[in-house]
Short mmCIF file of C-alpha atoms in Angstrom, two decimals:
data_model
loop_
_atom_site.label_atom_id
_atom_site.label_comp_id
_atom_site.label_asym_id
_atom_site.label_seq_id
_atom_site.Cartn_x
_atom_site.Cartn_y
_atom_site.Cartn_z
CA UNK A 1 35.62 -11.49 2.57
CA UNK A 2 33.48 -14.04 1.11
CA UNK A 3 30.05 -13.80 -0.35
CA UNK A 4 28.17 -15.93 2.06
CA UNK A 5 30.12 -14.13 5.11
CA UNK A 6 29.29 -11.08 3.81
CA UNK A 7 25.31 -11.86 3.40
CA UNK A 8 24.91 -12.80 6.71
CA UNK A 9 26.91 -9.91 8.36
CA UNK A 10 24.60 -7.78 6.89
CA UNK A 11 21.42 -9.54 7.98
CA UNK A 12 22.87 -9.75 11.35
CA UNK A 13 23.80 -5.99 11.86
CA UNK A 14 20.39 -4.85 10.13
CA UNK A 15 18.42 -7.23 12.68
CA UNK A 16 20.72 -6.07 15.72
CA UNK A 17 19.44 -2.69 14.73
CA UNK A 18 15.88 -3.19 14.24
CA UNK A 19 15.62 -5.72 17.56
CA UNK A 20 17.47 -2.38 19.38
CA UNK A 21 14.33 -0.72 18.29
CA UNK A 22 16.02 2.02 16.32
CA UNK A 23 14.45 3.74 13.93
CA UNK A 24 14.11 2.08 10.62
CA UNK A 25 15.94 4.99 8.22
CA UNK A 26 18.53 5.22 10.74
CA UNK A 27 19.07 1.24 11.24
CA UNK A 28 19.63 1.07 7.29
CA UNK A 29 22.13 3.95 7.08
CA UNK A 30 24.18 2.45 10.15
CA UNK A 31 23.99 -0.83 8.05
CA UNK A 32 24.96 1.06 5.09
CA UNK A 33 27.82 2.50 6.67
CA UNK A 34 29.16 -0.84 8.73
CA UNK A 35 28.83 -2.99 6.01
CA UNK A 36 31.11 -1.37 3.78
CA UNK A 37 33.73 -0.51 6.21
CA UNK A 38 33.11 -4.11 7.98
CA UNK A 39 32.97 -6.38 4.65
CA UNK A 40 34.08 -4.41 1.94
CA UNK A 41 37.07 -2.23 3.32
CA UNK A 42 36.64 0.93 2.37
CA UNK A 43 37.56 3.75 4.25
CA UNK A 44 35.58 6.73 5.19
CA UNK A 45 36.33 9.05 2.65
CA UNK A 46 35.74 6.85 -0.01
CA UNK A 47 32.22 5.92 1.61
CA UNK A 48 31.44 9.76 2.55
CA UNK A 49 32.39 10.04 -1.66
CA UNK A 50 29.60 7.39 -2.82
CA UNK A 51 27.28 8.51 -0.43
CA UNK A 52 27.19 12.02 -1.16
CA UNK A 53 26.76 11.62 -4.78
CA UNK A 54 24.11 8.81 -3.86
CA UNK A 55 22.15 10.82 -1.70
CA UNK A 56 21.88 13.74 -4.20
CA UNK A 57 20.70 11.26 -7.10
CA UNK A 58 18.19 9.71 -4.64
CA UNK A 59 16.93 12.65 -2.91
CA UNK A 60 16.61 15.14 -6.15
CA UNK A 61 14.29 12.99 -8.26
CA UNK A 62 11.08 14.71 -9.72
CA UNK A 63 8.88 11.56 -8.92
CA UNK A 64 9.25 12.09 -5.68
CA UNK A 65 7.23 15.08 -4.58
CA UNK A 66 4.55 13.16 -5.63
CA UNK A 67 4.45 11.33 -2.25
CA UNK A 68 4.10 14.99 -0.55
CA UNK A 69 1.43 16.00 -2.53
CA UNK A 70 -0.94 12.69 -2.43
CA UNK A 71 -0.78 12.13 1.39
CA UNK A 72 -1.52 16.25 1.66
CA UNK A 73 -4.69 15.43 -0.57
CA UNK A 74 -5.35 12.00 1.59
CA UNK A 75 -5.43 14.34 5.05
CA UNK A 76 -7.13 17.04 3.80
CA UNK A 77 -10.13 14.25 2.76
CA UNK A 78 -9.55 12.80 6.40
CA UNK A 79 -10.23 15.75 7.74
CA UNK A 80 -13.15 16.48 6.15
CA UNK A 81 -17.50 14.53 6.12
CA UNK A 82 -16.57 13.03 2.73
CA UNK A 83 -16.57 9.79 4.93
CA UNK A 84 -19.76 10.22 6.18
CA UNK A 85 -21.16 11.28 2.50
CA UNK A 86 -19.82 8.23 0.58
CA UNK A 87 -21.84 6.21 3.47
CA UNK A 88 -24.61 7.83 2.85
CA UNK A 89 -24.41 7.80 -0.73
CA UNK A 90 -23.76 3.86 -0.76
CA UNK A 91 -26.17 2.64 1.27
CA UNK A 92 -29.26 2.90 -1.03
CA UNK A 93 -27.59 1.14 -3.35
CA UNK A 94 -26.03 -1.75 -1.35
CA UNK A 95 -28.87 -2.55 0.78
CA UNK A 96 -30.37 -5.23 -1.33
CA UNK A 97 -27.60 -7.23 -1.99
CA UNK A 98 -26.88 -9.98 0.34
CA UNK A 99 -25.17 -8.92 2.96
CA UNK A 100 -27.00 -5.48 2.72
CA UNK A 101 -24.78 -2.42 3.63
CA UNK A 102 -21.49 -4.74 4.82
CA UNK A 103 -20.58 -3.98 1.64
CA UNK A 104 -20.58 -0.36 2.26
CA UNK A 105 -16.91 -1.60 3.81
CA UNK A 106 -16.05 -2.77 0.32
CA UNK A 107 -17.19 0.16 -1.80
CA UNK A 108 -16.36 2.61 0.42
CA UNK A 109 -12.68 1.53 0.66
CA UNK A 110 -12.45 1.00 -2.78
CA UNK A 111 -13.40 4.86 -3.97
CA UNK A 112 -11.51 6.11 -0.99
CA UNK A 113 -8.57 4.32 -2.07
CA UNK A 114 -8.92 6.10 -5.21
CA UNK A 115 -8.36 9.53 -3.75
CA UNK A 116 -5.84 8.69 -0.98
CA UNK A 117 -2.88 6.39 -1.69
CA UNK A 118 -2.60 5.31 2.08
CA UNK A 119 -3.73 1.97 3.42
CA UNK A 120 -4.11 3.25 7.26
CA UNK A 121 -5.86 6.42 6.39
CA UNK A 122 -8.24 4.44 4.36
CA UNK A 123 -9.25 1.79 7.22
CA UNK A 124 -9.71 4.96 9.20
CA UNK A 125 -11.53 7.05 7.06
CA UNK A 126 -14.37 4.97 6.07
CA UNK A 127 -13.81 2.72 9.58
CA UNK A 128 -14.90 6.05 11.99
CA UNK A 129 -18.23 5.86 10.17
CA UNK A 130 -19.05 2.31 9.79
CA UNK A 131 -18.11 0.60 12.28
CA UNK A 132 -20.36 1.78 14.65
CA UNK A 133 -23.39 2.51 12.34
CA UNK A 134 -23.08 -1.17 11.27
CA UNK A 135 -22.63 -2.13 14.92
CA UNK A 136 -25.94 -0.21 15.83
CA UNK A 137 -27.79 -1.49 12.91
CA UNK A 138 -27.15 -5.26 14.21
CA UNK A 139 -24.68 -6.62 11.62
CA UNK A 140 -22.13 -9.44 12.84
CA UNK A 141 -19.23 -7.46 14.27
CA UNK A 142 -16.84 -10.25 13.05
CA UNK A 143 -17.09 -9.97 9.55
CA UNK A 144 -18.03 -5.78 10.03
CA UNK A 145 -14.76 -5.08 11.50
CA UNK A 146 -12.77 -8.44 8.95
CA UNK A 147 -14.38 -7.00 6.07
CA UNK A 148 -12.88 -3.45 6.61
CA UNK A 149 -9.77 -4.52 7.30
CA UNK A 150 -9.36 -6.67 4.71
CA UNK A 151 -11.28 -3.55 2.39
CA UNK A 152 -8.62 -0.69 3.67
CA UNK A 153 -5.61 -1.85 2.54
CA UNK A 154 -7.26 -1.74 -0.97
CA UNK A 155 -5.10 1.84 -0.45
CA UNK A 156 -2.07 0.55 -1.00
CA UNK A 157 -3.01 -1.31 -4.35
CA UNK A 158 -5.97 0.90 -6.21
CA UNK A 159 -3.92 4.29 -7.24
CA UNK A 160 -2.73 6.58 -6.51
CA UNK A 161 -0.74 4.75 -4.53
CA UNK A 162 1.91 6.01 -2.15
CA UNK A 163 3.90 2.41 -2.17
CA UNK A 164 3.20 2.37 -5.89
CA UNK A 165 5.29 5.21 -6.06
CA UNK A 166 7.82 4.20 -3.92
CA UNK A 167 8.67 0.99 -5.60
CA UNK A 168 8.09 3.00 -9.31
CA UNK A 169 10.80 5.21 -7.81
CA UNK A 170 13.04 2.53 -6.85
CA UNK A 171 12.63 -0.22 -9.68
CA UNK A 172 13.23 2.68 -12.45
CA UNK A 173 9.70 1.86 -13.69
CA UNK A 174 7.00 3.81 -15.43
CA UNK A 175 4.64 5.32 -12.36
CA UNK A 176 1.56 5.45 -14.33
CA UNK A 177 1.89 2.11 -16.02
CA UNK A 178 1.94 0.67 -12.26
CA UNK A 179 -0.91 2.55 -11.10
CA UNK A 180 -3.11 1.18 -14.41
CA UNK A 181 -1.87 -2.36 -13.67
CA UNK A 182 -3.33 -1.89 -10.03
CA UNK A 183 -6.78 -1.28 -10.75
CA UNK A 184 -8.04 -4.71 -12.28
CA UNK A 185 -6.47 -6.62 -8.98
CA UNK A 186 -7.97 -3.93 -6.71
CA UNK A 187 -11.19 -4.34 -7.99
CA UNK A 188 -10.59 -8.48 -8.13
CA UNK A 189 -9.85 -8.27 -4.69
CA UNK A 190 -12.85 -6.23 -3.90
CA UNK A 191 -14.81 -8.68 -5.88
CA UNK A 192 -13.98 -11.88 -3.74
CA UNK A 193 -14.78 -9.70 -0.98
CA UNK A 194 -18.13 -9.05 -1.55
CA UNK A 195 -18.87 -11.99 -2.78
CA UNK A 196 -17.76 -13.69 0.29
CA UNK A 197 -19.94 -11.50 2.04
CA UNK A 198 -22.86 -12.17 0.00
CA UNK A 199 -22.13 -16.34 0.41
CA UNK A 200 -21.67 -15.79 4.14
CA UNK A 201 -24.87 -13.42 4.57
CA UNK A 202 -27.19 -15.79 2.20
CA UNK A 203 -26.08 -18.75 4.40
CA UNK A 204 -26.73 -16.80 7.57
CA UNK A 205 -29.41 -14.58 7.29
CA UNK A 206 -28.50 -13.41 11.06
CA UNK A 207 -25.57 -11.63 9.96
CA UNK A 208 -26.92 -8.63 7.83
CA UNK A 209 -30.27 -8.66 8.91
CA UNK A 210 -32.47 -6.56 6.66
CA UNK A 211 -32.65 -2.54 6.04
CA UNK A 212 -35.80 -0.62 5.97
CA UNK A 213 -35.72 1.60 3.12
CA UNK A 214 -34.25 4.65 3.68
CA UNK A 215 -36.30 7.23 0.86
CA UNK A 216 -33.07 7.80 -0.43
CA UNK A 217 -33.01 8.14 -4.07
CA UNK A 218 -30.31 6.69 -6.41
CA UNK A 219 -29.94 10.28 -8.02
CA UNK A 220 -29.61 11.77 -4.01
CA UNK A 221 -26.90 8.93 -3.45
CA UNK A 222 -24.68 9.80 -6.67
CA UNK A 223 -25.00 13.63 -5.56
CA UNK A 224 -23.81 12.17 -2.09
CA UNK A 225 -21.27 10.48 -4.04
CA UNK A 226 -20.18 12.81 -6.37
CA UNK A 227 -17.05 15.01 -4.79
CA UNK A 228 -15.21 11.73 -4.75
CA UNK A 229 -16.27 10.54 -7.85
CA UNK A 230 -14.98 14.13 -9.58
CA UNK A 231 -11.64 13.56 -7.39
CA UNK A 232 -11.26 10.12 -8.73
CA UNK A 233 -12.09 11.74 -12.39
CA UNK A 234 -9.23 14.88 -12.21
CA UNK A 235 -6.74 12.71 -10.34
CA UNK A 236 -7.02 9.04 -12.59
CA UNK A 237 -7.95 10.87 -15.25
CA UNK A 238 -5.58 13.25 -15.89
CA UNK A 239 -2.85 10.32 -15.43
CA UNK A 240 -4.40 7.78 -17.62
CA UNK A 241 -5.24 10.10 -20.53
CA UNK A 242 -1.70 11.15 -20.44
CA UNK A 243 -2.66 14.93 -20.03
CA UNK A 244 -0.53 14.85 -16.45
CA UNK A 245 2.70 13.09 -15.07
CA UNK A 246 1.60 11.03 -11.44
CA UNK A 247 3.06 14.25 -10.03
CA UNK A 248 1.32 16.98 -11.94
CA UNK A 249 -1.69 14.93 -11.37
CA UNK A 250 -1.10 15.00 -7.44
CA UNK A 251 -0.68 18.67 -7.92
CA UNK A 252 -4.02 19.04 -9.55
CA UNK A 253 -5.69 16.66 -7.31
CA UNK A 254 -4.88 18.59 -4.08
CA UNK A 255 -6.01 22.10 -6.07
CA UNK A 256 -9.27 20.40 -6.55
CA UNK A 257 -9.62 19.22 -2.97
CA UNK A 258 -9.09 22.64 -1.62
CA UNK A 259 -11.56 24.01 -3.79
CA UNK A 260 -14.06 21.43 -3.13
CA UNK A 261 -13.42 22.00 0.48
CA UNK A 262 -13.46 25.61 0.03
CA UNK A 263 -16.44 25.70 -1.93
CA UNK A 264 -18.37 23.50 1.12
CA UNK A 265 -17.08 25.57 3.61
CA UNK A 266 -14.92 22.90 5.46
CA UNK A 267 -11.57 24.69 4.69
CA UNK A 268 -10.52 26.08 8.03
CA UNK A 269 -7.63 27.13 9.11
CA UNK A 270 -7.62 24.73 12.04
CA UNK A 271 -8.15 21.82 9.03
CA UNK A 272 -5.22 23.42 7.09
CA UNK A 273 -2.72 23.45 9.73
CA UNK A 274 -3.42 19.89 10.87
CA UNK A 275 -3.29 18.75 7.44
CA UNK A 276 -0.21 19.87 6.61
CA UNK A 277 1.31 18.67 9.86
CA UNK A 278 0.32 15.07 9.23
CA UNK A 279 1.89 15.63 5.72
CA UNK A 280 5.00 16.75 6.74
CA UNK A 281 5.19 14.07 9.50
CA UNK A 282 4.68 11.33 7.15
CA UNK A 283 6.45 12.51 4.04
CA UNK A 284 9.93 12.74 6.02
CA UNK A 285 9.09 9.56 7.13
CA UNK A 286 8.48 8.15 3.85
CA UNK A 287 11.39 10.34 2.17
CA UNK A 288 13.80 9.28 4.68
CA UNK A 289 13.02 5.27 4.13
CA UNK A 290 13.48 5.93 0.17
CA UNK A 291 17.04 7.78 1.06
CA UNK A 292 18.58 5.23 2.96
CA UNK A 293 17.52 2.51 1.30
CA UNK A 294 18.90 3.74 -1.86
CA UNK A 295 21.90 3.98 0.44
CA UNK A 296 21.37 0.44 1.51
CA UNK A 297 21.22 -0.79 -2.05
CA UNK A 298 24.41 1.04 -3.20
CA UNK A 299 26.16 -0.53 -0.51
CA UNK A 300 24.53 -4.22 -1.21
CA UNK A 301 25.91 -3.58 -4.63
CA UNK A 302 29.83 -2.51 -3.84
CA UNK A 303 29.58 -5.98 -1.89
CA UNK A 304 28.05 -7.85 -5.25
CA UNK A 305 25.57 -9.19 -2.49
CA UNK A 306 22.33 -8.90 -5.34
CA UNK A 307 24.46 -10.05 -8.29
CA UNK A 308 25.56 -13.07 -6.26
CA UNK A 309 22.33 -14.26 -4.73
CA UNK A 310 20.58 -14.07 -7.87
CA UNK A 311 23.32 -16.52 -9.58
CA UNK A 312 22.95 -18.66 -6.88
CA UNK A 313 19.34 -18.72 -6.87
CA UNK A 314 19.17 -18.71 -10.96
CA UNK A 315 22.14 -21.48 -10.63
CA UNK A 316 19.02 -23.85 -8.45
CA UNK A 317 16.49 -23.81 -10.96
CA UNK A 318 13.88 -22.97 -9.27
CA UNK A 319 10.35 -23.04 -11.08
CA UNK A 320 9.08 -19.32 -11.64
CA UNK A 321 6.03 -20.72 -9.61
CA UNK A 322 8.08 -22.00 -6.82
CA UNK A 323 10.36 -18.76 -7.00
CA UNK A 324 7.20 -16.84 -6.37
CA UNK A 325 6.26 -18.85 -3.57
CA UNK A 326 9.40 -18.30 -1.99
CA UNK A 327 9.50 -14.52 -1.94
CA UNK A 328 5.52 -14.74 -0.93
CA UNK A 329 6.69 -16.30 2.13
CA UNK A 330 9.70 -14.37 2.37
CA UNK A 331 7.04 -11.16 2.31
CA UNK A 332 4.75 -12.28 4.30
CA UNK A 333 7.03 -13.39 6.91
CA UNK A 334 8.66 -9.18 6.95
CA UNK A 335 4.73 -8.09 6.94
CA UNK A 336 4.85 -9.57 10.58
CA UNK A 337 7.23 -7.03 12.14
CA UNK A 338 7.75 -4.10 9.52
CA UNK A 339 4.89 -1.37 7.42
CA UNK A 340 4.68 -1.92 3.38
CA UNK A 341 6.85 1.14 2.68
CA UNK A 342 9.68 0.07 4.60
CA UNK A 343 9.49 -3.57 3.26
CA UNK A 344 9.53 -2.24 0.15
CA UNK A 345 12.60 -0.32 0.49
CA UNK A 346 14.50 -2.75 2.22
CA UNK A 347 14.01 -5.56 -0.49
CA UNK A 348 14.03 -4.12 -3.28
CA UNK A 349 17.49 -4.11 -3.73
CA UNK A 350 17.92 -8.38 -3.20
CA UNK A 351 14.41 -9.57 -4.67
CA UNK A 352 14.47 -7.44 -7.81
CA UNK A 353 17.36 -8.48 -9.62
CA UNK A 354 16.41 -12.21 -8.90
CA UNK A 355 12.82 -11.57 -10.09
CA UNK A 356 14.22 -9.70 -13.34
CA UNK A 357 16.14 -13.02 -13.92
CA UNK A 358 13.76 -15.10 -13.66
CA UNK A 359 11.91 -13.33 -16.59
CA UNK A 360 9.07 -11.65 -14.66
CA UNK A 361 7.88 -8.53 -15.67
CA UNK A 362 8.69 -5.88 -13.52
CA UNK A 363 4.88 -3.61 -13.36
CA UNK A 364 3.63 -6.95 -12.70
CA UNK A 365 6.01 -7.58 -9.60
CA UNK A 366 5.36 -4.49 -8.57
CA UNK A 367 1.63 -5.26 -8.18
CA UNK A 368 2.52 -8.96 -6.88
CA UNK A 369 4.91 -6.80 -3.98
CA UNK A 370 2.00 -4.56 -3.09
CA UNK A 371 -0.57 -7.62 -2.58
CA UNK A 372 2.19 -9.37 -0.22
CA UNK A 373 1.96 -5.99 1.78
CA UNK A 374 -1.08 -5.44 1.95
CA UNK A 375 -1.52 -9.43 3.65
CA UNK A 376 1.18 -7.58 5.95
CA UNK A 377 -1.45 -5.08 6.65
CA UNK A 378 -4.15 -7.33 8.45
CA UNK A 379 -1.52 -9.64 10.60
CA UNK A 380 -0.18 -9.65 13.70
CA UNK A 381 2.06 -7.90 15.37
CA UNK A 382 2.48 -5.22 13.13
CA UNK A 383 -0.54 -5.26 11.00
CA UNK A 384 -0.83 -1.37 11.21
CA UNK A 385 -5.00 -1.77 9.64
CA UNK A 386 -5.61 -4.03 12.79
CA UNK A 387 -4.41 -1.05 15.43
CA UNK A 388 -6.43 0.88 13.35
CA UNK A 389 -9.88 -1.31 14.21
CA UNK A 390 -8.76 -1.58 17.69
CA UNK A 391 -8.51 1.91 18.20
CA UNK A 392 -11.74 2.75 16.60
CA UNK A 393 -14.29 -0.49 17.61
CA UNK A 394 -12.25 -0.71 21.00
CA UNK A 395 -12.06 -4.61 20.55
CA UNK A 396 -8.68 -7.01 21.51
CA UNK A 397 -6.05 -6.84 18.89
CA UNK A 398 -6.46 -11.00 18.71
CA UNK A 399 -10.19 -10.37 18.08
CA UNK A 400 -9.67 -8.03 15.16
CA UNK A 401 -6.93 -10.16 13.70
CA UNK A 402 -9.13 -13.31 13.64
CA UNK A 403 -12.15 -11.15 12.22
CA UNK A 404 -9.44 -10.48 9.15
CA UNK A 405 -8.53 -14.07 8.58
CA UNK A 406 -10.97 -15.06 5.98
CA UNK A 407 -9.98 -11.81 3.74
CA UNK A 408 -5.96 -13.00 4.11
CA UNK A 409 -7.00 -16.32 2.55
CA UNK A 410 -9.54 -14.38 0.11
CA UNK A 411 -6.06 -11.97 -0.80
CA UNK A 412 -4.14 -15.26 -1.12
CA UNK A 413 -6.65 -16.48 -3.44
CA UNK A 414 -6.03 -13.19 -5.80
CA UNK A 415 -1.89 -13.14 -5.62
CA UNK A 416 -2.19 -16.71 -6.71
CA UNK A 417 -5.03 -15.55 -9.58
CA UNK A 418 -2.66 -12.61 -10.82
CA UNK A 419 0.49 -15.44 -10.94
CA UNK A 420 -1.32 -18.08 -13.01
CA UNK A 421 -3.04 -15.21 -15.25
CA UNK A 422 -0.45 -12.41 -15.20
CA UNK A 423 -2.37 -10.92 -17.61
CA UNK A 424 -4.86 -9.56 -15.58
CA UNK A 425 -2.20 -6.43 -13.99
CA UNK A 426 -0.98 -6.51 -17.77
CA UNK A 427 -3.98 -5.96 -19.48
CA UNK A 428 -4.46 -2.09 -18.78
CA UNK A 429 -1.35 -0.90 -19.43
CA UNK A 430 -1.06 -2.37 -22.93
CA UNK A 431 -3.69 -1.19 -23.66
CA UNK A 432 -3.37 2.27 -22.44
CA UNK A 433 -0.17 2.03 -24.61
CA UNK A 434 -1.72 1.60 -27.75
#
């Protein structure tokens, strides 16, 4: 069958799928399936053949229990007043910036992220504190609740990162090199944040009116600080010294949050039990997505669907700017109905070889990827940080959405900084290299 043919009877049976509402892991493997016996001609032994060897390769690589083992270390810090603490500990030293303790959104979400790897849990995390104490305390709700969305899904971009590891996994690329390129943009992004929030509160003193002092030390706020701090320490660490692999270091992360736990007395068995429930709930989510999309891609490649495209697309001459611009649209336009993990899986396979032809660097498009789904994050209808805020602040979905609007444009602002001055995701890893 031809090429073109081909391409769009795959698009069509993947959106049938996904518009029946069935589940994404499944909706790929059906697609998987049809599209070789529907467009390629194979029969079903030869496609049980590939696929068993597929899913074995796919399924049995040591990067992988890495995911496990970060999102078990995420919950267990969910579960626990760390929250609460890193509020505490940040509000001495934020309230005499402008825009006082709003930026406890910021800084809060950007250590967090640093321990947990998960955009949602996050948003949560430091959102079931400050949203309300920040409501109480008179701050605009607006750019309260925008500011934490647009903060939380720092935890897809500042490692460890569970997307990171997905797209490491699937792109064949070094793990730790991507989660050193991510730090620079997470903390540029958190940078435009607060200084947005600083511009907006100097202009309008009414938004973050003034703190009284609280007789809160610095030293008492860093001891406040401090179990994340020596989390952030063992976990980053260990990686970037090159004393642990991302999955050793997950390992030892997780030991050291039981033991901090343990040695607070929060470790319960009720905590324990609920931990490891959420873990196991989203890890075969996240597992399953990886296996069928590897599925997915084998398929896409018996069909020389990737190969062709990226001729076709390298055959237009296309600016690498313009190419860019392209696939941010093309991301941004998936962030509106799918999560970051399964976007990531499902394009893979089509962007990658074009963006490897086009000369771009692939830790850098991994970081590019990320910072289109984490814009996915704070839109409508499927921005999973905006349920989030809804759930906890009780406000419209529409509300929260158009609270978040100003950090999408400040987010836009850094993809576009990272594309004209790749360098920045670079920079880190080459010199960690040396």
């Amino acid at each position: 069958m031809d090429i073109f043919w081909s391409a769009v009877g795959v698009g069509v049976l993947l959106l049938l799928f996904l518009s029946m509402g069935t589940w994404i892991f499944a909706s790929m493997l059906a697609v998987s399936i049809g599209s070789l016996w529907l467009f390629g001609d194979f029969d079903a032994d030869r496609i049980g053949l590939i696929f068993s060897r597929v899913l074995y390769r796919a399924s049995n690589s040591w990067e992988l229990s890495a995911i496990p083992l970060f999102i078990l270390m995420g919950e267990l810090i969910f579960r626990s007043n760390i929250s609460e603490r890193l509020f505490k500990g940040l509000v001495p030293v934020t309230r005499h910036l402008p825009g006082g303790i709003l930026h406890t959104n910021v800084l809060g979400c950007t250590l967090f992220a640093a321990v947990s790897g998960s955009s949602a849990a996050t948003t949560a995390t430091i959102g079931k504190i400050t949203t309300q104490e920040l409501k109480t305390r008179g701050y605009d709700r607006n750019l309260s609740i925008g500011s934490l969305a647009g903060a939380g899904s720092l935890g897809l971009l500042i490692p460890p990162s569970i997307v990171m590891i997905v797209y490491g996994v699937q792109a064949e690329v070094s793990i730790s090199q991507l989660f050193m390129a991510g730090v620079v943009p997470g903390l540029l992004i958190a940078l435009l944040y607060s200084v947005y929030i600083g511009a907006r509160s100097y202009l309008s003193p009414s938004l973050a009116p003034k703190q009284a002092a609280t007789g809160q030390s610095i030293g008492q706020s860093i001891l406040l600080l401090l179990p994340v701090l020596v989390l952030i320490s063992i976990v980053i660490g260990s990686i970037y010294s090159g004393i642990a692999t991302p999955s050793e270091a997950a390992a030892v992360g997780v030991a050291a949050t039981l033991v901090l736990l343990g040695v607070e007395r929060q470790l319960t068995i009720r905590l324990f039990i609920e931990a490891f429930r959420g873990t196991l709930i989203t890890s075969i989510m996240v597992c399953s997505l990886l296996i069928t999309a590897t599925l997915l891609s084998t398929a896409m490649g018996y069909l020389h669907l990737p190969r062709e495209l990226a001729e076709w697309i390298a055959a237009q001459n296309f600016s690498p700017m313009l190419l860019l611009v392209a696939l941010a649209v093309f991301y941004v336009v998936l962030g509106l109905f799918l999560d970051g993990i399964s976007i990531t899986v499902m394009s893979l396979p089509i962007t990658l070889p074009i963006v490897l032809l086009a000369g771009f660097d692939p830790i850098w498009f991994g970081i590019f990827l990320i910072i289109m789904i984490e814009l996915g994050q704070i839109t409508p209808p499927v921005g999973f940080n905006l349920f989030v805020l809804q759930s906890l602040t009780g406000e419209s979905i529409s509300r929260v959405a158009l609270a978040a609007l100003p950090f999408f444009l400040l987010m836009c602002v850094a993809a576009l900084i990272i594309s004209v001055w790749p360098d920045i995701a670079l920079w880190l890893p080459r010199f960690m290299a040396q």
